[in-house]
Amino acid sequence: MTAVISTKTLLRKFSAPNSSMKTPATTVIYAEGDIKRLKRERFKMPHSFGQVKFNFKGKPTEVKCLDMSGGHTAVGDIQLPWMVSQRALVALKDYDIRQDDIWVTTYPKAGTHWTSEIVQLILSEGHVDRIDRTRQPHPVEFDIYRPGGVTPPKDMPIEKLVPMYERCKNWPSPRVFMTHLAEHLMPKQIYEGKGKVIFVMRNPKDLAVSFFHFLHMGERPDPRFENWDNFFEIYCTDDIPYSSWFTYVLSFWKKHRYDENFLFLKFEEMKKDPRNAVLQVAHFLGKDLDDETIDRVVRYSSVDSMKERFKTSEKHSDKPSEDHHEAEKSKLGAPGIIRKGIVGDWKQHFTEEQSKKFDELFREKMEGSGLDIDFEI
Ligand code: A3P
């Protein structure tokens, strides 16, 4: 069902105390002016997802905002978290890529932070304290920065925020980016051979579990994902934020698996042989590391070591920007991201029936792709 309702009505609906949002699935379409207002007001809303429509050239043409009860996904549409702004998507498509840029590109929960940490450690020769944490905090398409720091005060209008992609423009080389951009939204220059992309894949059953837990980390999780069974059903479709794992992963795999500036890694293989993973990444980046450096990179990128460091991450502060910048230097910006970091956790969550259903879907979607994925090691 599609309905055009005013922003005012929607905000009232969202901010109603104990709003269960159990209305039938409705797509809410806004006029341009409303979108601006909605963005100004967005911090007052619970977890919401925008839906962006693309034309055939991959240029975003129209933004729709879905209400909390879900919505539909048509061909060419993709749901994204509210932090992904339209201006970021437009700017990133034509972004200037440096030859030595490193883009860690993943479907969420595939091991983005782990891989980024390996890259950062390689670049700093295994010395954790040399990593500048101000240059690593969030996916490049997120638009949640205030001047000089992260996480703006809740009422700051979008116009005053400094988008992540703008901040990255001033970083010294080599720049390390994290992104969950879909294949058709990545910067064009990447596909002209500029920069290096490390694309990490994780088995979609463990990833589902990780995603499910992640979506519950916020204060008010999206009601569509309140329970595992509901989440699982949506996860099997393109209605899940970022589109389905199959859509996302296969689009990169099919088009770029042989591109010279792409390295495809698998979470399960990284777990099985972390040293080899470090060597693969170092080789791809053209870094010749001695044994001691490799040992340090392996040690500091282990799940226990990272958990310890990410745990100490400070809470976002509302200090003035200069102080904030200093405070930021020491923090990792992603507390709660490191959970178990294991292979096979899906067995604790999938029912037998869900596992079977997913296996069938997997067979159907992956047929002929030439991509093997391990569900246990
Ligand atoms: P789990 O939730 O299954 O534990 P992302 O960085 O893409 O958001 O992925 C997060 C997932 O990667 C989490 O999975 C997290 O625990 C896991 N992870 C992070 N660092 C890791 C590491 N050093 N080794 C193994 N897994 C790690």
Tab-separated table of C-alpha atoms and ligand atoms in Angstrom:
chain	number	residue	atom	x	y	z
A	1	MET	CA	0.000	0.000	0.000
A	2	THR	CA	1.360	3.417	-0.876
A	3	ALA	CA	0.287	6.582	0.870
A	4	VAL	CA	1.420	10.164	0.844
A	5	ILE	CA	1.220	11.594	4.336
A	6	SER	CA	2.612	14.757	5.820
A	7	THR	CA	5.829	14.800	7.774
A	8	LYS	CA	3.970	16.256	10.713
A	9	THR	CA	1.648	13.264	10.852
A	10	LEU	CA	4.540	10.887	10.546
A	11	LEU	CA	6.565	12.518	13.271
A	12	ARG	CA	3.558	12.513	15.542
A	13	LYS	CA	3.156	8.836	14.818
A	14	PHE	CA	6.800	8.072	15.522
A	15	SER	CA	7.031	10.075	18.676
A	16	ALA	CA	3.829	8.742	20.216
A	17	PRO	CA	4.770	7.150	23.545
A	18	ASN	CA	4.976	3.361	23.325
A	19	SER	CA	4.031	3.485	19.683
A	20	SER	CA	3.861	-0.122	18.569
A	21	MET	CA	3.929	0.861	14.871
A	22	LYS	CA	1.935	-2.223	14.034
A	23	THR	CA	0.179	-0.564	11.122
A	24	PRO	CA	-0.020	-2.409	7.782
A	25	ALA	CA	3.045	-2.053	5.546
A	26	THR	CA	2.888	1.424	4.086
A	27	THR	CA	5.324	3.308	1.923
A	28	VAL	CA	5.416	6.981	2.756
A	29	ILE	CA	6.535	9.282	-0.033
A	30	TYR	CA	7.706	12.799	0.689
A	31	ALA	CA	8.006	15.940	-1.350
A	32	GLU	CA	11.537	17.450	-1.472
A	33	GLY	CA	10.709	20.085	1.169
A	34	ASP	CA	9.423	17.440	3.503
A	35	ILE	CA	12.624	15.453	3.173
A	36	LYS	CA	14.657	18.426	4.358
A	37	ARG	CA	12.393	18.847	7.308
A	38	LEU	CA	12.435	15.137	8.031
A	39	LYS	CA	16.206	15.167	8.091
A	40	ARG	CA	16.193	18.087	10.489
A	41	GLU	CA	13.863	16.159	12.717
A	42	ARG	CA	15.355	12.748	12.227
A	43	PHE	CA	17.101	12.524	15.576
A	44	LYS	CA	13.751	12.603	17.272
A	45	MET	CA	12.691	9.471	15.486
A	46	PRO	CA	13.420	5.900	16.385
A	47	HIS	CA	15.570	3.837	14.043
A	48	SER	CA	14.255	4.596	10.593
A	49	PHE	CA	15.214	3.592	7.117
A	50	GLY	CA	15.114	5.676	3.999
A	51	GLN	CA	14.624	4.185	0.600
A	52	VAL	CA	16.479	5.620	-2.324
A	53	LYS	CA	15.451	5.080	-5.911
A	54	PHE	CA	18.021	5.018	-8.684
A	55	ASN	CA	17.837	5.614	-12.361
A	56	PHE	CA	19.646	3.322	-14.784
A	57	LYS	CA	22.908	5.222	-14.490
A	58	GLY	CA	22.865	4.643	-10.768
A	59	LYS	CA	22.184	8.280	-9.887
A	60	PRO	CA	19.864	8.659	-6.941
A	61	THR	CA	16.748	10.379	-8.209
A	62	GLU	CA	14.270	10.346	-5.412
A	63	VAL	CA	14.272	9.606	-1.713
A	64	LYS	CA	11.421	7.805	-0.069
A	65	CYS	CA	11.167	7.193	3.613
A	66	LEU	CA	9.644	4.002	4.805
A	67	ASP	CA	7.536	3.894	7.864
A	68	MET	CA	8.495	1.542	10.658
A	69	SER	CA	6.282	-1.303	9.613
A	70	GLY	CA	8.312	-2.097	6.544
A	71	GLY	CA	7.613	-1.305	2.931
A	72	HIS	CA	8.420	-2.772	-0.418
A	73	THR	CA	11.493	-2.929	-2.583
A	74	ALA	CA	11.108	-2.580	-6.314
A	75	VAL	CA	13.804	-3.371	-8.875
A	76	GLY	CA	16.592	-0.826	-8.508
A	77	ASP	CA	15.523	0.211	-5.016
A	78	ILE	CA	17.492	-0.330	-1.865
A	79	GLN	CA	16.796	0.442	1.784
A	80	LEU	CA	19.500	2.256	3.685
A	81	PRO	CA	19.912	3.458	7.263
A	82	TRP	CA	19.068	7.073	7.933
A	83	MET	CA	22.731	8.003	8.327
A	84	VAL	CA	23.231	7.485	4.593
A	85	SER	CA	22.286	10.796	3.049
A	86	GLN	CA	21.335	11.452	-0.515
A	87	ARG	CA	24.060	14.077	-0.788
A	88	ALA	CA	26.648	11.460	0.230
A	89	LEU	CA	25.449	8.994	-2.390
A	90	VAL	CA	25.560	11.611	-5.111
A	91	ALA	CA	28.997	12.879	-4.055
A	92	LEU	CA	30.518	9.423	-3.700
A	93	LYS	CA	29.541	8.351	-7.182
A	94	ASP	CA	31.885	11.030	-8.588
A	95	TYR	CA	34.388	10.911	-5.737
A	96	ASP	CA	38.067	11.495	-6.513
A	97	ILE	CA	39.897	8.284	-5.815
A	98	ARG	CA	43.628	8.264	-5.146
A	99	GLN	CA	45.686	5.467	-6.601
A	100	ASP	CA	46.698	4.292	-3.109
A	101	ASP	CA	43.234	4.509	-1.521
A	102	ILE	CA	42.147	1.324	0.242
A	103	TRP	CA	38.426	0.588	0.318
A	104	VAL	CA	37.258	-2.130	2.715
A	105	THR	CA	33.922	-2.931	1.129
A	106	THR	CA	31.457	-5.302	2.742
A	107	TYR	CA	27.902	-6.266	3.371
A	108	PRO	CA	27.414	-5.173	7.019
A	109	LYS	CA	28.672	-7.603	9.670
A	110	ALA	CA	30.990	-9.437	7.300
A	111	GLY	CA	34.126	-8.414	9.197
A	112	THR	CA	34.511	-4.771	8.149
A	113	HIS	CA	36.235	-3.626	11.332
A	114	TRP	CA	38.417	-6.689	11.539
A	115	THR	CA	39.693	-6.213	8.010
A	116	SER	CA	40.118	-2.464	8.450
A	117	GLU	CA	42.148	-3.134	11.573
A	118	ILE	CA	44.373	-5.567	9.670
A	119	VAL	CA	44.921	-2.901	7.012
A	120	GLN	CA	45.637	-0.188	9.582
A	121	LEU	CA	48.035	-2.491	11.422
A	122	ILE	CA	49.864	-3.353	8.225
A	123	LEU	CA	50.208	0.339	7.393
A	124	SER	CA	51.538	1.059	10.901
A	125	GLU	CA	53.828	-1.991	10.877
A	126	GLY	CA	51.891	-3.632	13.672
A	127	HIS	CA	52.115	-0.707	16.105
A	128	VAL	CA	48.596	-0.152	17.406
A	129	ASP	CA	49.436	3.175	19.007
A	130	ARG	CA	50.475	4.634	15.659
A	131	ILE	CA	46.993	4.244	14.185
A	132	ASP	CA	45.173	7.558	13.987
A	133	ARG	CA	41.665	6.681	15.141
A	134	THR	CA	40.193	9.912	13.859
A	135	ARG	CA	40.583	8.492	10.387
A	136	GLN	CA	38.699	5.253	10.727
A	137	PRO	CA	35.468	5.616	12.518
A	138	HIS	CA	32.466	4.961	10.228
A	139	PRO	CA	31.426	4.012	6.721
A	140	VAL	CA	32.158	6.788	4.253
A	141	GLU	CA	28.511	7.123	3.198
A	142	PHE	CA	27.431	8.015	6.759
A	143	ASP	CA	26.525	11.588	7.350
A	144	ILE	CA	26.657	11.985	11.114
A	145	TYR	CA	29.557	14.290	11.744
A	146	ARG	CA	29.651	17.706	13.203
A	147	PRO	CA	32.601	19.959	12.430
A	148	GLY	CA	35.691	18.445	14.040
A	149	GLY	CA	34.056	15.422	15.609
A	150	VAL	CA	31.589	12.603	15.436
A	151	THR	CA	27.995	12.297	16.518
A	152	PRO	CA	26.395	15.707	16.496
A	153	PRO	CA	24.088	16.979	19.191
A	154	LYS	CA	20.708	15.436	18.570
A	155	ASP	CA	19.060	18.571	17.235
A	156	MET	CA	21.770	19.698	14.819
A	157	PRO	CA	20.299	20.247	11.345
A	158	ILE	CA	21.799	18.218	8.515
A	159	GLU	CA	23.069	21.355	6.759
A	160	LYS	CA	25.526	21.916	9.614
A	161	LEU	CA	26.978	18.425	9.579
A	162	VAL	CA	30.277	17.660	7.896
A	163	PRO	CA	29.761	14.524	5.849
A	164	MET	CA	32.248	11.722	6.288
A	165	TYR	CA	33.199	11.871	2.594
A	166	GLU	CA	34.169	15.524	3.049
A	167	ARG	CA	36.356	14.715	6.038
A	168	CYS	CA	38.134	11.984	4.113
A	169	LYS	CA	39.146	14.445	1.397
A	170	ASN	CA	41.742	15.926	3.759
A	171	TRP	CA	43.220	12.670	4.994
A	172	PRO	CA	46.856	11.956	4.131
A	173	SER	CA	47.573	8.980	1.880
A	174	PRO	CA	47.067	6.113	2.008
A	175	ARG	CA	43.456	6.593	3.015
A	176	VAL	CA	41.538	3.624	4.445
A	177	PHE	CA	37.795	3.696	3.850
A	178	MET	CA	35.065	1.462	5.149
A	179	THR	CA	31.916	1.190	3.121
A	180	HIS	CA	28.735	-0.800	2.635
A	181	LEU	CA	27.912	0.925	-0.639
A	182	ALA	CA	26.208	-1.335	-3.143
A	183	GLU	CA	28.083	-2.188	-6.337
A	184	HIS	CA	26.285	0.412	-8.438
A	185	LEU	CA	26.873	3.124	-5.832
A	186	MET	CA	30.636	2.770	-5.501
A	187	PRO	CA	32.744	5.612	-6.928
A	188	LYS	CA	33.021	5.299	-10.713
A	189	GLN	CA	36.805	5.695	-10.639
A	190	ILE	CA	37.160	2.460	-8.679
A	191	TYR	CA	35.883	0.590	-11.721
A	192	GLU	CA	38.381	2.469	-13.866
A	193	GLY	CA	41.103	0.745	-11.842
A	194	LYS	CA	41.871	3.468	-9.315
A	195	GLY	CA	42.364	2.574	-5.633
A	196	LYS	CA	42.287	-0.900	-4.114
A	197	VAL	CA	39.198	-2.690	-2.875
A	198	ILE	CA	39.252	-5.409	-0.238
A	199	PHE	CA	35.893	-7.106	-0.450
A	200	VAL	CA	35.106	-9.317	2.540
A	201	MET	CA	32.469	-12.045	2.429
A	202	ARG	CA	31.018	-13.973	5.343
A	203	ASN	CA	28.665	-16.938	5.328
A	204	PRO	CA	25.168	-15.460	5.305
A	205	LYS	CA	23.899	-17.581	8.207
A	206	ASP	CA	26.431	-16.278	10.735
A	207	LEU	CA	26.079	-12.876	9.196
A	208	ALA	CA	22.316	-12.971	9.802
A	209	VAL	CA	22.888	-13.661	13.486
A	210	SER	CA	25.443	-10.899	13.762
A	211	PHE	CA	23.160	-8.466	11.916
A	212	PHE	CA	20.228	-9.393	14.145
A	213	HIS	CA	22.232	-8.662	17.300
A	214	PHE	CA	23.602	-5.479	15.825
A	215	LEU	CA	20.144	-4.143	14.984
A	216	HIS	CA	19.279	-4.506	18.658
A	217	MET	CA	22.176	-2.459	19.931
A	218	GLY	CA	20.360	0.866	19.631
A	219	GLU	CA	17.974	2.111	22.282
A	220	ARG	CA	14.887	1.533	20.186
A	221	PRO	CA	15.365	-1.167	17.593
A	222	ASP	CA	13.268	-1.222	14.455
A	223	PRO	CA	10.086	-3.117	15.355
A	224	ARG	CA	10.399	-5.180	12.166
A	225	PHE	CA	13.450	-6.804	13.703
A	226	GLU	CA	12.162	-7.261	17.216
A	227	ASN	CA	12.295	-11.002	17.109
A	228	TRP	CA	14.523	-13.436	15.300
A	229	ASP	CA	11.757	-15.150	13.301
A	230	ASN	CA	10.561	-11.855	11.855
A	231	PHE	CA	14.076	-10.742	11.123
A	232	PHE	CA	14.877	-14.038	9.430
A	233	GLU	CA	11.924	-13.755	7.051
A	234	ILE	CA	12.913	-10.232	6.001
A	235	TYR	CA	16.590	-11.186	5.818
A	236	CYS	CA	15.753	-13.660	3.074
A	237	THR	CA	14.431	-10.816	0.912
A	238	ASP	CA	15.636	-7.532	-0.552
A	239	ASP	CA	13.541	-5.687	2.035
A	240	ILE	CA	16.391	-5.971	4.488
A	241	PRO	CA	18.535	-2.818	4.782
A	242	TYR	CA	21.289	-2.851	2.129
A	243	SER	CA	19.273	-5.430	0.106
A	244	SER	CA	19.771	-9.151	0.525
A	245	TRP	CA	23.190	-10.691	1.073
A	246	PHE	CA	22.789	-12.448	-2.281
A	247	THR	CA	22.041	-9.275	-4.207
A	248	TYR	CA	24.874	-7.395	-2.569
A	249	VAL	CA	27.621	-10.016	-2.680
A	250	LEU	CA	26.857	-11.468	-6.087
A	251	SER	CA	26.821	-8.095	-7.808
A	252	PHE	CA	30.436	-7.495	-6.742
A	253	TRP	CA	31.532	-11.083	-7.232
A	254	LYS	CA	30.109	-11.452	-10.724
A	255	LYS	CA	31.425	-8.161	-12.038
A	256	HIS	CA	34.739	-7.716	-10.269
A	257	ARG	CA	36.148	-11.030	-9.179
A	258	TYR	CA	38.881	-10.759	-11.809
A	259	ASP	CA	39.559	-7.035	-11.455
A	260	GLU	CA	43.171	-6.374	-10.534
A	261	ASN	CA	42.314	-3.748	-7.972
A	262	PHE	CA	40.006	-6.120	-6.061
A	263	LEU	CA	40.907	-8.668	-3.386
A	264	PHE	CA	38.108	-11.008	-2.290
A	265	LEU	CA	38.480	-12.398	1.237
A	266	LYS	CA	36.312	-14.832	3.157
A	267	PHE	CA	35.701	-14.440	6.890
A	268	GLU	CA	35.854	-18.210	7.422
A	269	GLU	CA	39.250	-18.495	5.732
A	270	MET	CA	40.531	-15.542	7.732
A	271	LYS	CA	39.458	-17.347	10.894
A	272	LYS	CA	41.011	-20.600	9.795
A	273	ASP	CA	44.364	-19.051	8.967
A	274	PRO	CA	44.704	-15.447	10.227
A	275	ARG	CA	48.394	-15.264	9.338
A	276	ASN	CA	47.680	-16.142	5.763
A	277	ALA	CA	44.939	-13.496	5.677
A	278	VAL	CA	47.437	-10.871	6.847
A	279	LEU	CA	49.931	-12.003	4.209
A	280	GLN	CA	47.285	-11.845	1.498
A	281	VAL	CA	46.313	-8.306	2.440
A	282	ALA	CA	49.938	-7.186	2.761
A	283	HIS	CA	50.774	-8.662	-0.631
A	284	PHE	CA	47.748	-6.975	-2.201
A	285	LEU	CA	48.862	-3.642	-0.745
A	286	GLY	CA	52.409	-4.175	-1.939
A	287	LYS	CA	53.843	-4.332	1.588
A	288	ASP	CA	56.728	-6.619	2.343
A	289	LEU	CA	56.596	-7.292	6.076
A	290	ASP	CA	59.194	-9.069	8.204
A	291	ASP	CA	58.144	-11.941	10.452
A	292	GLU	CA	58.022	-9.874	13.618
A	293	THR	CA	55.740	-7.304	12.034
A	294	ILE	CA	53.459	-10.024	10.706
A	295	ASP	CA	53.294	-11.532	14.207
A	296	ARG	CA	52.274	-8.169	15.643
A	297	VAL	CA	49.593	-7.636	13.028
A	298	VAL	CA	48.179	-11.106	13.656
A	299	ARG	CA	48.267	-10.645	17.421
A	300	TYR	CA	46.618	-7.231	17.460
A	301	SER	CA	43.946	-8.160	14.950
A	302	SER	CA	42.763	-11.173	16.940
A	303	VAL	CA	39.227	-10.968	18.224
A	304	ASP	CA	40.366	-10.857	21.878
A	305	SER	CA	42.875	-8.115	21.307
A	306	MET	CA	40.401	-6.038	19.320
A	307	LYS	CA	37.638	-6.607	21.859
A	308	GLU	CA	39.880	-5.225	24.576
A	309	ARG	CA	40.687	-2.091	22.566
A	310	PHE	CA	37.206	-1.449	21.231
A	311	LYS	CA	35.801	-1.927	24.724
A	312	THR	CA	37.752	1.060	25.965
A	313	SER	CA	36.195	3.246	23.321
A	314	GLU	CA	34.859	6.395	24.914
A	315	LYS	CA	31.260	7.403	24.766
A	316	HIS	CA	30.545	10.059	22.163
A	317	SER	CA	30.975	13.439	23.724
A	318	ASP	CA	29.360	16.786	23.167
A	319	LYS	CA	32.513	18.768	23.903
A	320	PRO	CA	33.465	21.689	21.662
A	321	SER	CA	35.055	20.582	18.437
A	322	GLU	CA	38.755	21.172	19.282
A	323	ASP	CA	38.572	19.142	22.490
A	324	HIS	CA	36.449	16.624	20.768
A	325	HIS	CA	39.052	16.111	18.097
A	326	GLU	CA	41.684	15.394	20.754
A	327	ALA	CA	39.373	13.042	22.601
A	328	GLU	CA	38.600	11.254	19.397
A	329	LYS	CA	42.199	10.437	18.650
A	330	SER	CA	42.313	7.738	21.262
A	331	LYS	CA	39.043	6.050	20.548
A	332	LEU	CA	37.884	3.496	18.095
A	333	GLY	CA	34.409	4.757	17.451
A	334	ALA	CA	32.609	1.435	17.317
A	335	PRO	CA	31.926	-0.050	20.731
A	336	GLY	CA	29.861	-3.223	20.638
A	337	ILE	CA	30.980	-4.172	17.144
A	338	ILE	CA	33.148	-7.022	18.391
A	339	ARG	CA	30.816	-9.673	19.720
A	340	LYS	CA	31.830	-13.318	19.388
A	341	GLY	CA	33.755	-13.317	16.131
A	342	ILE	CA	33.263	-17.028	15.538
A	343	VAL	CA	32.102	-19.297	12.735
A	344	GLY	CA	29.008	-21.437	13.315
A	345	ASP	CA	27.060	-19.256	15.765
A	346	TRP	CA	24.084	-19.608	13.409
A	347	LYS	CA	23.454	-23.071	14.845
A	348	GLN	CA	22.329	-21.426	18.092
A	349	HIS	CA	19.702	-19.339	16.280
A	350	PHE	CA	18.388	-21.034	13.139
A	351	THR	CA	15.641	-23.583	13.627
A	352	GLU	CA	15.935	-26.704	11.520
A	353	GLU	CA	13.188	-25.393	9.290
A	354	GLN	CA	14.877	-22.004	8.858
A	355	SER	CA	18.164	-23.661	8.096
A	356	LYS	CA	16.551	-25.803	5.401
A	357	LYS	CA	14.713	-22.862	3.901
A	358	PHE	CA	17.909	-20.851	3.788
A	359	ASP	CA	19.907	-23.706	2.264
A	360	GLU	CA	17.368	-23.952	-0.542
A	361	LEU	CA	17.478	-20.218	-1.138
A	362	PHE	CA	21.275	-20.370	-1.112
A	363	ARG	CA	21.328	-23.148	-3.719
A	364	GLU	CA	18.898	-21.305	-5.948
A	365	LYS	CA	20.630	-17.907	-5.745
A	366	MET	CA	24.216	-19.138	-5.900
A	367	GLU	CA	23.804	-21.610	-8.724
A	368	GLY	CA	26.410	-21.025	-11.416
A	369	SER	CA	28.095	-18.192	-9.481
A	370	GLY	CA	31.292	-20.166	-8.866
A	371	LEU	CA	31.387	-18.802	-5.315
A	372	ASP	CA	31.829	-21.342	-2.500
A	373	ILE	CA	30.994	-20.351	1.026
A	374	ASP	CA	31.792	-22.369	4.176
A	375	PHE	CA	29.193	-22.423	6.929
A	376	GLU	CA	31.528	-24.053	9.415
A	377	ILE	CA	35.256	-24.595	9.748
B	1	A3P	P1	29.637	-11.461	15.487
B	1	A3P	O1	28.500	-10.537	15.753
B	1	A3P	O2	29.205	-12.728	14.831
B	1	A3P	O3	30.481	-11.721	16.669
B	1	A3P	P2	31.466	-5.716	10.999
B	1	A3P	O4	32.777	-5.175	11.433
B	1	A3P	O5	31.361	-5.908	9.531
B	1	A3P	O6	30.354	-4.931	11.575
B	1	A3P	O7	31.360	-7.193	11.555
B	1	A3P	C1	31.179	-7.467	12.919
B	1	A3P	C2	31.400	-8.942	13.111
B	1	A3P	O8	32.800	-9.246	12.950
B	1	A3P	C3	31.036	-9.376	14.526
B	1	A3P	O9	30.585	-10.715	14.403
B	1	A3P	C4	32.369	-9.282	15.218
B	1	A3P	O10	32.455	-10.005	16.420
B	1	A3P	C5	33.281	-9.852	14.138
B	1	A3P	N1	34.685	-9.478	14.369
B	1	A3P	C6	35.179	-8.252	14.612
B	1	A3P	N2	36.505	-8.299	14.819
B	1	A3P	C7	36.859	-9.590	14.684
B	1	A3P	C8	38.105	-10.284	14.770
B	1	A3P	N3	39.243	-9.650	15.061
B	1	A3P	N4	38.103	-11.619	14.545
B	1	A3P	C9	36.949	-12.260	14.264
B	1	A3P	N5	35.745	-11.664	14.176
B	1	A3P	C10	35.694	-10.345	14.391
